[in-house]
C-alpha positions as a printed Julia matrix, in Angstrom:
131×3 Matrix{Float64}:
 47.79  -156.7   44.5
 50.03  -159.12  42.59
 47.26  -159.66  40.03
 46.93  -155.91  39.53
 50.69  -155.41  39.1
 51.24  -158.38  36.81
 48.09  -157.61  34.8
 49.16  -154.0   34.32
 52.6   -155.12  33.1
 51.12  -157.65  30.65
 48.58  -155.12  29.38
 51.28  -152.47  28.89
 53.54  -154.96  27.12
 50.73  -156.03  24.8
 49.81  -152.44  23.97
 53.43  -151.45  23.32
 53.87  -154.44  21.0
 50.6   -153.57  19.27
 51.63  -149.96  18.67
 55.23  -150.72  17.66
 55.76  -154.39  16.75
 59.25  -155.81  16.35
 60.48  -155.8   12.75
 63.05  -158.57  13.17
 63.97  -161.17  15.76
 65.44  -159.63  18.88
 65.94  -161.36  22.25
 65.02  -158.18  24.15
 61.97  -156.89  22.27
 59.05  -158.64  20.65
 57.77  -162.21  20.66
 60.37  -164.77  19.66
 60.0   -168.53  19.4
 60.98  -171.37  17.09
 57.76  -171.17  15.08
 57.85  -167.37  14.96
 61.24  -167.49  13.26
 60.27  -169.87  10.44
 59.88  -167.01   7.97
 59.02  -163.31   7.86
 55.27  -163.97   7.51
 55.18  -166.14  10.61
 57.22  -163.56  12.52
 54.79  -160.75  11.65
 51.81  -162.97  12.51
 53.39  -163.91  15.85
 53.99  -160.26  16.76
 50.38  -159.36  16.06
 48.85  -162.35  17.87
 51.21  -162.1   20.85
 50.41  -158.42  21.33
 46.67  -159.1   21.24
 46.9   -162.08  23.6
 49.18  -160.29  26.07
 46.84  -157.27  26.11
 43.75  -159.48  26.52
 45.13  -161.66  29.31
 46.73  -158.65  30.98
 43.36  -156.87  31.02
 41.65  -159.99  32.4
 44.24  -160.33  35.14
 44.02  -156.63  35.97
 40.22  -156.79  36.24
 40.46  -159.94  38.34
 42.96  -158.21  40.63
 40.67  -155.21  41.04
 37.77  -157.56  41.79
 39.82  -159.43  44.38
 40.79  -156.14  46.01
 37.22  -154.79  46.03
 35.88  -158.02  47.53
 38.56  -157.82  50.25
 39.99  -161.21  49.31
 43.54  -159.88  49.65
 44.08  -162.01  52.73
 44.26  -165.12  50.48
 47.58  -163.86  49.17
 49.15  -167.32  49.0
 46.5   -168.5   46.51
 47.06  -165.45  44.3
 50.82  -165.87  44.55
 50.58  -169.51  43.43
 48.23  -168.8   40.51
 49.23  -165.45  38.98
 51.86  -166.98  36.69
 49.17  -168.85  34.74
 48.24  -165.52  33.17
 51.83  -165.19  31.97
 51.72  -168.65  30.37
 48.26  -168.35  28.75
 49.23  -165.77  26.09
 52.35  -167.73  25.17
 50.38  -170.97  24.77
 47.63  -169.21  22.79
 50.17  -167.53  20.51
 51.98  -170.78  19.81
 48.72  -172.59  19.01
 47.64  -169.81  16.64
 51.06  -169.74  15.04
 51.04  -173.51  14.52
 47.62  -173.32  12.84
 48.82  -170.41  10.68
 51.83  -172.4    9.49
 49.78  -175.55   8.9
 47.32  -173.6    6.72
 50.19  -172.22   4.65
 51.96  -175.64   4.52
 55.07  -174.1    6.1
 55.27  -176.03   9.37
 58.92  -177.17   9.72
 59.55  -180.88   9.19
 61.54  -181.1   12.44
 58.76  -179.56  14.56
 57.73  -181.75  17.5
 54.3   -181.1   18.98
 54.81  -180.63  22.75
 51.53  -182.39  23.5
 52.66  -185.57  21.76
 56.07  -186.05  23.36
 56.36  -189.42  25.08
 58.94  -189.9   27.76
 60.58  -193.27  28.1
 62.74  -194.38  30.95
 66.31  -195.1   29.98
 68.99  -196.75  32.0
 72.0   -194.58  32.67
 72.72  -191.38  30.81
 72.49  -192.72  27.28
 69.73  -191.83  24.85
 67.77  -194.73  23.5
 68.23  -195.27  19.75
């Protein structure tokens, strides 16, 4: 049931954003991230891609939830509870990857952007940052 509920919410959110996308950055409505706020073009692109990805992954999760319910696999609730949040993360990751490619194509990727996949953590002694 958690897949059905979460999938329905994601699908509804994606469809609402598709019908009426955010016009400017707002912490309560629309998709907002560092890359989405680079310029107006990236913001509009992020709204469109995020709405499509949220609708797609919401529909997939909803169909998966209906399949789980029809197959009577509801008794494995702990598995579904531990995995449903992946479908919340997938549209965010997909939107950020698309947005990064969009900005790279237009040569507008910010100079201070750090790719999350290439961050290397080093151990430091104490609370100081290594210079």
